Amino acid sequence: MPHPADVTIEAWGPTREACLAEAVVGLAASFVDLSDATPVDTVTLEMAADDDEDRLVAALDQLIYLVDTQGVVPLRADVDIGAQTFRLTVSVASIERSHRSARRRRRLLFPDWSSGTSATSGAAARRSTCDS
């Protein structure tokens, strides 16, 4: 049974790289309002991964690491996929500046597990799947 605190992100792109980049920004947008945020830095990360699922997990893991250790969230992401590694380049914003505005506008999705459908409680959430 899914945990009610889980977040599902839906990302779309014309390429695997674009889809992965959208998933990274989509996760950040699920907990921070990025509409008025401005970039403060660019971070480039090189990670090992053999397939799309590993790339997605590694990229989202790095996003959580950046939030926890540097207090920044991605505004924009670019992905370059190699044979055994991939490069994630993100323009980041301070979470403190972004988070304040998010408290006023952020809305959550609460699933209705009994009916098998989702019911919104004041709003929207993001879902994500990247198909090869």
PDB file of C-alpha atoms in Angstrom:
ATOM      1  CA  MET A   1       0.000   0.000   0.000  1.00  0.00           C
ATOM      2  CA  PRO A   2       1.441   3.415  -0.940  1.00  0.00           C
ATOM      3  CA  HIS A   3       2.381   5.764   1.853  1.00  0.00           C
ATOM      4  CA  PRO A   4       0.188   8.921   1.896  1.00  0.00           C
ATOM      5  CA  ALA A   5       3.288  11.147   2.161  1.00  0.00           C
ATOM      6  CA  ASP A   6       4.721   9.842  -1.125  1.00  0.00           C
ATOM      7  CA  VAL A   7       5.052  12.225  -4.040  1.00  0.00           C
ATOM      8  CA  THR A   8       4.514  11.169  -7.622  1.00  0.00           C
ATOM      9  CA  ILE A   9       5.930  13.393 -10.337  1.00  0.00           C
ATOM     10  CA  GLU A  10       4.737  13.417 -13.925  1.00  0.00           C
ATOM     11  CA  ALA A  11       7.361  14.602 -16.390  1.00  0.00           C
ATOM     12  CA  TRP A  12       7.254  14.759 -20.166  1.00  0.00           C
ATOM     13  CA  GLY A  13       9.888  15.565 -22.758  1.00  0.00           C
ATOM     14  CA  PRO A  14      10.775  14.848 -26.379  1.00  0.00           C
ATOM     15  CA  THR A  15      13.912  12.976 -25.234  1.00  0.00           C
ATOM     16  CA  ARG A  16      14.992  10.928 -22.218  1.00  0.00           C
ATOM     17  CA  GLU A  17      17.267  13.804 -21.210  1.00  0.00           C
ATOM     18  CA  ALA A  18      14.451  16.361 -21.346  1.00  0.00           C
ATOM     19  CA  CYS A  19      12.116  14.056 -19.421  1.00  0.00           C
ATOM     20  CA  LEU A  20      14.693  13.512 -16.678  1.00  0.00           C
ATOM     21  CA  ALA A  21      15.355  17.265 -16.454  1.00  0.00           C
ATOM     22  CA  GLU A  22      11.608  17.912 -16.082  1.00  0.00           C
ATOM     23  CA  ALA A  23      11.361  15.288 -13.325  1.00  0.00           C
ATOM     24  CA  VAL A  24      14.125  17.029 -11.340  1.00  0.00           C
ATOM     25  CA  VAL A  25      12.411  20.422 -11.551  1.00  0.00           C
ATOM     26  CA  GLY A  26       9.002  18.784 -10.982  1.00  0.00           C
ATOM     27  CA  LEU A  27      10.099  17.305  -7.664  1.00  0.00           C
ATOM     28  CA  ALA A  28      11.303  20.713  -6.472  1.00  0.00           C
ATOM     29  CA  ALA A  29       8.059  22.327  -7.623  1.00  0.00           C
ATOM     30  CA  SER A  30       6.109  19.804  -5.550  1.00  0.00           C
ATOM     31  CA  PHE A  31       7.292  21.448  -2.326  1.00  0.00           C
ATOM     32  CA  VAL A  32       8.482  24.961  -3.321  1.00  0.00           C
ATOM     33  CA  ASP A  33       6.894  27.703  -5.411  1.00  0.00           C
ATOM     34  CA  LEU A  34       9.506  28.452  -8.069  1.00  0.00           C
ATOM     35  CA  SER A  35       7.539  31.062 -10.034  1.00  0.00           C
ATOM     36  CA  ASP A  36       9.340  34.115  -8.582  1.00  0.00           C
ATOM     37  CA  ALA A  37      12.682  32.442  -7.822  1.00  0.00           C
ATOM     38  CA  THR A  38      15.910  33.700  -9.357  1.00  0.00           C
ATOM     39  CA  PRO A  39      19.049  31.630  -9.963  1.00  0.00           C
ATOM     40  CA  VAL A  40      21.910  32.091  -7.503  1.00  0.00           C
ATOM     41  CA  ASP A  41      24.321  29.466  -8.870  1.00  0.00           C
ATOM     42  CA  THR A  42      24.812  26.611 -11.330  1.00  0.00           C
ATOM     43  CA  VAL A  43      25.685  23.139 -10.075  1.00  0.00           C
ATOM     44  CA  THR A  44      27.044  20.356 -12.300  1.00  0.00           C
ATOM     45  CA  LEU A  45      27.002  16.762 -11.083  1.00  0.00           C
ATOM     46  CA  GLU A  46      28.413  13.669 -12.802  1.00  0.00           C
ATOM     47  CA  MET A  47      26.793  10.401 -11.723  1.00  0.00           C
ATOM     48  CA  ALA A  48      27.102   6.712 -12.590  1.00  0.00           C
ATOM     49  CA  ALA A  49      23.950   4.974 -13.789  1.00  0.00           C
ATOM     50  CA  ASP A  50      23.272   2.093 -16.173  1.00  0.00           C
ATOM     51  CA  ASP A  51      19.631   2.685 -17.070  1.00  0.00           C
ATOM     52  CA  ASP A  52      16.831   5.255 -16.979  1.00  0.00           C
ATOM     53  CA  GLU A  53      15.502   4.114 -13.604  1.00  0.00           C
ATOM     54  CA  ASP A  54      18.949   4.417 -11.996  1.00  0.00           C
ATOM     55  CA  ARG A  55      19.406   7.852 -13.579  1.00  0.00           C
ATOM     56  CA  LEU A  56      16.056   9.056 -12.227  1.00  0.00           C
ATOM     57  CA  VAL A  57      16.789   7.799  -8.706  1.00  0.00           C
ATOM     58  CA  ALA A  58      20.321   9.268  -8.724  1.00  0.00           C
ATOM     59  CA  ALA A  59      19.129  12.664 -10.006  1.00  0.00           C
ATOM     60  CA  LEU A  60      16.298  12.960  -7.469  1.00  0.00           C
ATOM     61  CA  ASP A  61      18.645  11.783  -4.717  1.00  0.00           C
ATOM     62  CA  GLN A  62      21.050  14.596  -5.627  1.00  0.00           C
ATOM     63  CA  LEU A  63      18.185  17.109  -5.577  1.00  0.00           C
ATOM     64  CA  ILE A  64      17.338  16.081  -2.009  1.00  0.00           C
ATOM     65  CA  TYR A  65      21.045  16.296  -1.100  1.00  0.00           C
ATOM     66  CA  LEU A  66      21.279  19.866  -2.499  1.00  0.00           C
ATOM     67  CA  VAL A  67      18.193  20.929  -0.544  1.00  0.00           C
ATOM     68  CA  ASP A  68      19.519  19.406   2.690  1.00  0.00           C
ATOM     69  CA  THR A  69      23.156  20.511   2.449  1.00  0.00           C
ATOM     70  CA  GLN A  70      23.132  23.756   0.456  1.00  0.00           C
ATOM     71  CA  GLY A  71      19.591  25.057   0.854  1.00  0.00           C
ATOM     72  CA  VAL A  72      19.036  25.336  -2.901  1.00  0.00           C
ATOM     73  CA  VAL A  73      16.482  23.952  -5.348  1.00  0.00           C
ATOM     74  CA  PRO A  74      16.715  23.587  -9.135  1.00  0.00           C
ATOM     75  CA  LEU A  75      14.948  26.088 -11.363  1.00  0.00           C
ATOM     76  CA  ARG A  76      16.161  24.554 -14.591  1.00  0.00           C
ATOM     77  CA  ALA A  77      17.990  21.326 -15.376  1.00  0.00           C
ATOM     78  CA  ASP A  78      19.972  19.984 -18.319  1.00  0.00           C
ATOM     79  CA  VAL A  79      20.944  16.330 -18.681  1.00  0.00           C
ATOM     80  CA  ASP A  80      23.598  14.667 -20.854  1.00  0.00           C
ATOM     81  CA  ILE A  81      23.458  10.858 -20.882  1.00  0.00           C
ATOM     82  CA  GLY A  82      26.562   8.761 -21.603  1.00  0.00           C
ATOM     83  CA  ALA A  83      27.043   4.990 -21.690  1.00  0.00           C
ATOM     84  CA  GLN A  84      27.715   4.497 -17.953  1.00  0.00           C
ATOM     85  CA  THR A  85      27.360   8.019 -16.535  1.00  0.00           C
ATOM     86  CA  PHE A  86      25.239  11.108 -16.940  1.00  0.00           C
ATOM     87  CA  ARG A  87      25.770  14.779 -16.227  1.00  0.00           C
ATOM     88  CA  LEU A  88      23.107  16.877 -14.472  1.00  0.00           C
ATOM     89  CA  THR A  89      23.553  20.649 -14.687  1.00  0.00           C
ATOM     90  CA  VAL A  90      21.077  22.692 -12.655  1.00  0.00           C
ATOM     91  CA  SER A  91      20.474  26.398 -12.169  1.00  0.00           C
ATOM     92  CA  VAL A  92      19.578  26.677  -8.498  1.00  0.00           C
ATOM     93  CA  ALA A  93      17.720  29.166  -6.296  1.00  0.00           C
ATOM     94  CA  SER A  94      17.787  29.684  -2.551  1.00  0.00           C
ATOM     95  CA  ILE A  95      15.081  27.614  -0.898  1.00  0.00           C
ATOM     96  CA  GLU A  96      14.578  30.272   1.798  1.00  0.00           C
ATOM     97  CA  ARG A  97      13.450  32.906  -0.693  1.00  0.00           C
ATOM     98  CA  SER A  98      11.385  30.441  -2.705  1.00  0.00           C
ATOM     99  CA  HIS A  99       9.888  28.671   0.314  1.00  0.00           C
ATOM    100  CA  ARG A 100       8.365  31.793   1.877  1.00  0.00           C
ATOM    101  CA  SER A 101       6.155  32.401  -1.127  1.00  0.00           C
ATOM    102  CA  ALA A 102       5.391  28.680  -1.375  1.00  0.00           C
ATOM    103  CA  ARG A 103       3.791  28.663   2.069  1.00  0.00           C
ATOM    104  CA  ARG A 104       1.059  30.920   0.794  1.00  0.00           C
ATOM    105  CA  ARG A 105       0.403  29.133  -2.478  1.00  0.00           C
ATOM    106  CA  ARG A 106       1.412  25.502  -2.070  1.00  0.00           C
ATOM    107  CA  ARG A 107      -1.380  22.972  -2.341  1.00  0.00           C
ATOM    108  CA  LEU A 108      -1.315  19.252  -1.649  1.00  0.00           C
ATOM    109  CA  LEU A 109      -2.989  16.198  -3.172  1.00  0.00           C
ATOM    110  CA  PHE A 110      -4.431  13.680  -0.725  1.00  0.00           C
ATOM    111  CA  PRO A 111      -5.307  10.299  -2.261  1.00  0.00           C
ATOM    112  CA  ASP A 112      -8.658   8.734  -1.472  1.00  0.00           C
ATOM    113  CA  TRP A 113      -7.447   5.151  -1.015  1.00  0.00           C
ATOM    114  CA  SER A 114     -10.932   3.751  -0.372  1.00  0.00           C
ATOM    115  CA  SER A 115     -12.290   4.566  -3.834  1.00  0.00           C
ATOM    116  CA  GLY A 116      -9.085   4.033  -5.793  1.00  0.00           C
ATOM    117  CA  THR A 117      -9.128   7.627  -7.040  1.00  0.00           C
ATOM    118  CA  SER A 118      -7.423  10.788  -5.888  1.00  0.00           C
ATOM    119  CA  ALA A 119      -9.191  13.660  -4.195  1.00  0.00           C
ATOM    120  CA  THR A 120      -7.628  17.076  -3.995  1.00  0.00           C
ATOM    121  CA  SER A 121      -7.510  19.024  -0.792  1.00  0.00           C
ATOM    122  CA  GLY A 122      -6.970  22.527  -1.992  1.00  0.00           C
ATOM    123  CA  ALA A 123      -4.839  21.609  -4.937  1.00  0.00           C
ATOM    124  CA  ALA A 124      -2.337  20.156  -7.242  1.00  0.00           C
ATOM    125  CA  ALA A 125       0.551  17.716  -7.081  1.00  0.00           C
ATOM    126  CA  ARG A 126       3.025  16.583  -9.716  1.00  0.00           C
ATOM    127  CA  ARG A 127       3.357  13.067 -11.110  1.00  0.00           C
ATOM    128  CA  SER A 128       6.349  11.666 -12.968  1.00  0.00           C
ATOM    129  CA  THR A 129       7.087   8.841 -15.321  1.00  0.00           C
ATOM    130  CA  CYS A 130       9.881   8.668 -17.874  1.00  0.00           C
ATOM    131  CA  ASP A 131       9.377   5.998 -20.511  1.00  0.00           C
ATOM    132  CA  SER A 132      12.270   4.865 -22.670  1.00  0.00           C
TER     133      SER A 132
END
